[in-house]
mmCIF file of C-alpha atoms in Angstrom:
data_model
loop_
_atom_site.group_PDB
_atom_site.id
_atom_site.type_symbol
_atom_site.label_atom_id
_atom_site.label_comp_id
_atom_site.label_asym_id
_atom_site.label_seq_id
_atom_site.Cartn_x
_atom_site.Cartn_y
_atom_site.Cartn_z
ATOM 1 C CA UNK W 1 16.872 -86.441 -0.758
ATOM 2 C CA UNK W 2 19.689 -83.545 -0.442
ATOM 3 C CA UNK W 3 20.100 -80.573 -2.151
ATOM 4 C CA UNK W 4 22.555 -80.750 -4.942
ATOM 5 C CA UNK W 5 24.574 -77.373 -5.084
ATOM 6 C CA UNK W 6 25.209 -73.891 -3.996
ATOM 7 C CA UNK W 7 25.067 -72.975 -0.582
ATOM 8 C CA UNK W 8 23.155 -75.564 1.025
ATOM 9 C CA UNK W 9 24.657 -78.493 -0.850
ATOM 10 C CA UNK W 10 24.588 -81.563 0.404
ATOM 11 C CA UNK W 11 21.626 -80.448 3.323
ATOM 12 C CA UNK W 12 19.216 -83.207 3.582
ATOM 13 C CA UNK W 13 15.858 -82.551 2.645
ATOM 14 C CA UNK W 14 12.620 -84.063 4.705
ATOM 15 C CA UNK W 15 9.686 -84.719 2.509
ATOM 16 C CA UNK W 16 5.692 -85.343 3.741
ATOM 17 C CA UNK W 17 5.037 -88.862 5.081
ATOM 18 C CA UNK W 18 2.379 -91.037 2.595
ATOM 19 C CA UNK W 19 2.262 -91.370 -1.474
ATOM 20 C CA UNK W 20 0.507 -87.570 -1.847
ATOM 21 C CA UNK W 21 3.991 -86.119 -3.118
ATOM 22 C CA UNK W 22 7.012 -87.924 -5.178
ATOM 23 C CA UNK W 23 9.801 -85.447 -4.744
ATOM 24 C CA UNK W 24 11.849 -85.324 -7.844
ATOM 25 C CA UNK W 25 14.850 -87.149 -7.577
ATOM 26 C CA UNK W 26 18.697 -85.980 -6.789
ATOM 27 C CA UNK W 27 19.778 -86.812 -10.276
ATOM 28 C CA UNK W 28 17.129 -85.509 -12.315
ATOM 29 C CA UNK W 29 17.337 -82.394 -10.263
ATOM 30 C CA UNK W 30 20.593 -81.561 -10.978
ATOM 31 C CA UNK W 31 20.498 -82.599 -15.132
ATOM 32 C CA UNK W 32 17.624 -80.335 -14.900
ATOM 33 C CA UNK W 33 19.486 -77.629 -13.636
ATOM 34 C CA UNK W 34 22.220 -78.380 -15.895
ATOM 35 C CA UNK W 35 19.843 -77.593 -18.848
ATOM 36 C CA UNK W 36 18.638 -74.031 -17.202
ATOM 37 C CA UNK W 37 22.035 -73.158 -16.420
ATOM 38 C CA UNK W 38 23.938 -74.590 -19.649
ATOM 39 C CA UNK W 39 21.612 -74.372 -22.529
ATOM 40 C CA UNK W 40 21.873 -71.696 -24.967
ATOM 41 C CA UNK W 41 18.899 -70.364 -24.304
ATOM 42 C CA UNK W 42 19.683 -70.762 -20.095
ATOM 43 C CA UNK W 43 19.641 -67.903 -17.946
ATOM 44 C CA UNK W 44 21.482 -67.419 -14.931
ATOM 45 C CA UNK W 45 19.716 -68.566 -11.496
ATOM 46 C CA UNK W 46 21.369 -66.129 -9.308
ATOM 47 C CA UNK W 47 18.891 -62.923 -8.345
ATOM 48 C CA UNK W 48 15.985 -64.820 -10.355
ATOM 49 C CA UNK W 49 12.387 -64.717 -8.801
ATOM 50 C CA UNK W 50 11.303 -68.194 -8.850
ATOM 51 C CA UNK W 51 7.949 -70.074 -8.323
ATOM 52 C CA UNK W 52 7.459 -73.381 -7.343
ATOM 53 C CA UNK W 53 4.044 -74.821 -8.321
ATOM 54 C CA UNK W 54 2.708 -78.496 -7.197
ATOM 55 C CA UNK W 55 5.547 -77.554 -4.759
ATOM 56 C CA UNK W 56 5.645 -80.560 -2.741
ATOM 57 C CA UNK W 57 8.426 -80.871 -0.334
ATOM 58 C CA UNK W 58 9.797 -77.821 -1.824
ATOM 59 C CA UNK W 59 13.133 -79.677 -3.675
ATOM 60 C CA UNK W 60 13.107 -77.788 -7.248
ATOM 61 C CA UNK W 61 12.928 -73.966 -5.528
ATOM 62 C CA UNK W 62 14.820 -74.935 -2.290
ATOM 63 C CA UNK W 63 17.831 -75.740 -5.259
ATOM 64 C CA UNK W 64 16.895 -72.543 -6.845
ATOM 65 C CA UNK W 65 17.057 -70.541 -3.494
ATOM 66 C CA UNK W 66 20.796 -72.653 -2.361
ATOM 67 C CA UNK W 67 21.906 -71.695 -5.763
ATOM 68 C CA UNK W 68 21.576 -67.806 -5.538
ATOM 69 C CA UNK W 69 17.855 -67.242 -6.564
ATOM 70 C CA UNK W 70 16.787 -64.261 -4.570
ATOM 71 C CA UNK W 71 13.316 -65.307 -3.884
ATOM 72 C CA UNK W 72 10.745 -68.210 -4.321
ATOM 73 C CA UNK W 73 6.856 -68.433 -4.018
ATOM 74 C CA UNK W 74 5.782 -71.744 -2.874
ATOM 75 C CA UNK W 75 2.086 -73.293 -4.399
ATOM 76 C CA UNK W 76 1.014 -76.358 -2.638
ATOM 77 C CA UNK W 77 -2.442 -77.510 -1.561
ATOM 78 C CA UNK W 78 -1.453 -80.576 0.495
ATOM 79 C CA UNK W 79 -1.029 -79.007 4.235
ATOM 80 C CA UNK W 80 1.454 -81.619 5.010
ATOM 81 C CA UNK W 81 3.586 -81.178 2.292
ATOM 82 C CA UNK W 82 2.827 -77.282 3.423
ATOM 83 C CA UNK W 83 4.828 -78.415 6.621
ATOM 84 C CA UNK W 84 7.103 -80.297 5.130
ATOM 85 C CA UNK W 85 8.274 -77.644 3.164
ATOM 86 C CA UNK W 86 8.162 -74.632 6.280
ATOM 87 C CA UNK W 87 10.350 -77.388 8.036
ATOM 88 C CA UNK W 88 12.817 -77.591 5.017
ATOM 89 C CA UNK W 89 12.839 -73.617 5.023
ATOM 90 C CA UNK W 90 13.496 -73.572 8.335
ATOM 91 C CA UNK W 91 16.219 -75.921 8.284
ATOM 92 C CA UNK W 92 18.052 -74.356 5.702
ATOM 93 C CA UNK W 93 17.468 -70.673 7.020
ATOM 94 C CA UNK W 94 15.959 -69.732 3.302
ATOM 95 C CA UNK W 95 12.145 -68.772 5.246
ATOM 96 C CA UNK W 96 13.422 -64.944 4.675
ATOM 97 C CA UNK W 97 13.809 -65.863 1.156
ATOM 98 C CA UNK W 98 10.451 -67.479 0.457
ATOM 99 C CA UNK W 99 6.713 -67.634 0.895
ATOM 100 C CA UNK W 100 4.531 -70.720 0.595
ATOM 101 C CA UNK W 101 1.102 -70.486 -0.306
ATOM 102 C CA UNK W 102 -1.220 -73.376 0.159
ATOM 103 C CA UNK W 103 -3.619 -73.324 -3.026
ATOM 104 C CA UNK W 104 -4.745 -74.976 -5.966
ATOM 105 C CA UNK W 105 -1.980 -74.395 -8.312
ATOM 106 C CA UNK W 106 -4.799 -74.646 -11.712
ATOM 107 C CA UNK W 107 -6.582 -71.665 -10.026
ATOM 108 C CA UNK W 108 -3.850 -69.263 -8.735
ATOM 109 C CA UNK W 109 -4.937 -66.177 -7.027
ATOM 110 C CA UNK W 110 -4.234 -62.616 -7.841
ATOM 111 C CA UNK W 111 -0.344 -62.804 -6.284
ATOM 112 C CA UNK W 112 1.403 -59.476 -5.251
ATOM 113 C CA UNK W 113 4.334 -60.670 -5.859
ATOM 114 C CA UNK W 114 6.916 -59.623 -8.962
ATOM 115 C CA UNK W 115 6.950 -61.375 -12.079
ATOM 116 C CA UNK W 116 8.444 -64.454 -12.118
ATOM 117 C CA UNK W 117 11.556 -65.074 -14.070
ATOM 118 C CA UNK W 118 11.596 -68.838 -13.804
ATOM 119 C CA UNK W 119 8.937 -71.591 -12.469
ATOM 120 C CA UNK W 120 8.925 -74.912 -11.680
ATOM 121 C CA UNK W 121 5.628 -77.238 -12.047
ATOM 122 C CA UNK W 122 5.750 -80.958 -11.052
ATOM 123 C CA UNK W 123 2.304 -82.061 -10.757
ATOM 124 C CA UNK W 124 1.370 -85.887 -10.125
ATOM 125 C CA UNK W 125 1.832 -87.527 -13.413
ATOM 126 C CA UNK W 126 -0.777 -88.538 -16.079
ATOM 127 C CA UNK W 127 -2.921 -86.079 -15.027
ATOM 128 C CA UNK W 128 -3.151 -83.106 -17.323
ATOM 129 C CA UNK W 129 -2.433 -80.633 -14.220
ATOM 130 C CA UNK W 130 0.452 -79.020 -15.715
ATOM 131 C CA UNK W 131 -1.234 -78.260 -19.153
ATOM 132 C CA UNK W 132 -3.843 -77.016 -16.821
ATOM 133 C CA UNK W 133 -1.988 -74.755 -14.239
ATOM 134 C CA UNK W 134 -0.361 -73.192 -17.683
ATOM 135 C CA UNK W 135 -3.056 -70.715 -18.862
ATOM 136 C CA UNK W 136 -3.273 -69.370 -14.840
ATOM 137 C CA UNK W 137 0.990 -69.321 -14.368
ATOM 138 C CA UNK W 138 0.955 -67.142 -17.260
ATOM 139 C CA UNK W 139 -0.126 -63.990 -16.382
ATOM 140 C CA UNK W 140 2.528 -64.379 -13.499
ATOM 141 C CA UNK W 141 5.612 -64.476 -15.273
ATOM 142 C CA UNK W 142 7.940 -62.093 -16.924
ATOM 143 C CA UNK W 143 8.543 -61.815 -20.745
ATOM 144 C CA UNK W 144 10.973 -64.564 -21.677
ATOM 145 C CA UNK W 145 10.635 -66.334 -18.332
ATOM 146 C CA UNK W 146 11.544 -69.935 -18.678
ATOM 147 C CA UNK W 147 9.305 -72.619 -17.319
ATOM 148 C CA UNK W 148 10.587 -76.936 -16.465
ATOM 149 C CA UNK W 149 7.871 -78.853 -16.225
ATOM 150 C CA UNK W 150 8.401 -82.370 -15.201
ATOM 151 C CA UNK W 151 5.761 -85.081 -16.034
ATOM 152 C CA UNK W 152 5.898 -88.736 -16.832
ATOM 153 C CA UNK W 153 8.160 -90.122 -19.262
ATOM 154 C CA UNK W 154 5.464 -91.792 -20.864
ATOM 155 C CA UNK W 155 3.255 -88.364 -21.240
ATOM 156 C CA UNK W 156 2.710 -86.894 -25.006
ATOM 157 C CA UNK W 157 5.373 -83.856 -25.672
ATOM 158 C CA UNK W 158 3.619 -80.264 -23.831
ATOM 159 C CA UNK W 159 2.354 -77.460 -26.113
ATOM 160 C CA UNK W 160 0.596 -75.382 -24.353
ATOM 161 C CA UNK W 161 -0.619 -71.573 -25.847
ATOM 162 C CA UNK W 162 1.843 -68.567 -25.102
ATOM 163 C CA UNK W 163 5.041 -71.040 -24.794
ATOM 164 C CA UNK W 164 7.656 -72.026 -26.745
ATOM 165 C CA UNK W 165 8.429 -75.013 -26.135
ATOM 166 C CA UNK W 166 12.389 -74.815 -26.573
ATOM 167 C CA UNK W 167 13.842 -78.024 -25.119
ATOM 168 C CA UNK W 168 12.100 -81.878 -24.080
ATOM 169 C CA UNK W 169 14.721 -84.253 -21.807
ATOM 170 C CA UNK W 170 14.336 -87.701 -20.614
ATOM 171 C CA UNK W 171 15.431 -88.763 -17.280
ATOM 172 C CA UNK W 172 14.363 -92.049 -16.048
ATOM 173 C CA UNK W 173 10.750 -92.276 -15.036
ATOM 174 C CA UNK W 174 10.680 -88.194 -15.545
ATOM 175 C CA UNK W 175 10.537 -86.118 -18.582
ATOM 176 C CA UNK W 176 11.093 -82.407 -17.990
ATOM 177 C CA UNK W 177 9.866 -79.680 -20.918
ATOM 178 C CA UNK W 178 11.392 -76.383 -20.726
ATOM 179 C CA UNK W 179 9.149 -73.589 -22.076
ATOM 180 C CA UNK W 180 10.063 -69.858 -22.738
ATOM 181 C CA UNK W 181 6.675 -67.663 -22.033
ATOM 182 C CA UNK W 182 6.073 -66.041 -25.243
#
């Protein structure tokens, strides 16, 4: 697993040891960002405040951050994929850039950070933990922000109250819904 582009392309990425996280892959990564950056409705990731929830090994910010993104909050609850990811920091010299905060992404705490502009949620698949860590995100993002959420290619389409839902893409065993927060 390496990051894809900007500044840190090509920079392998380690990921936790065991089944507990499946890191999305190169490919769907970048046709992901693709869609953000290309779409109509896209938004530049440079300067964007990201967050990163179901975090994992950290791949979907860690892209953000090597593609100009001036910040990211990590949510994960596994501790090693906690380490995983303050290794993958480390290695890429991004840990000024970013915060990780092990917790259950469904119940997130009162954050003091700044509105997000853009967040990523990759839960395990099948589920149901990205229509629930929706309602709690919400109140943590900025008008307009725009939300991928990658689940199972095999999972329903996502409508979930106070997003739009404005695109739905296909990528081998992932599907990834973008949402604008209404």
């Amino acid at each position: 697993m390496r990051i894809v582009a900007g500044a840190q392309r090509g920079r392998v990425l380690v990921a936790p040891k065991g089944h507990s996280t499946r890191p999305t892959a190169d490919r769907t990564r970048q046709a992901l960002f693709n869609v953000l950056e290309h779409a109509p409705w896209g938004r530049p990731i440079v300067g964007a405040q990201v967050i990163d929830l179901f975090a994992g090994s950290g791949a979907l910010g860690l892209e953000a951050l090597s593609r100009g993104a001036s910040y990211c909050l990590f949510v994960e609850n596994d501790r090693a994929a906690a380490e995983a990811l303050t290794a993958n920091l480390a290695a890429l010299g991004l840990a000024e850039r970013a915060r990780i905060l092990v917790a259950d992404a469904i119940r997130l705490p009162l954050l003091s950070d700044d509105p997000f502009d853009l967040a990523f949620l990759d839960p395990p698949y099948s589920q149901g933990l990205a229509e629930a860590a929706l309602p709690a995100l919400a109140a943590h993002l900025s008008a307009g922000a725009l939300i991928a959420v990658e689940r199972g290619a095999d999972e329903g389409s996502l409508a979930a109250f106070g997003y739009q839902l404005l695109d739905e893409r296909r990528w081998g065993a992932a599907k990834v819904a973008f949402l604008k927060r209404i």
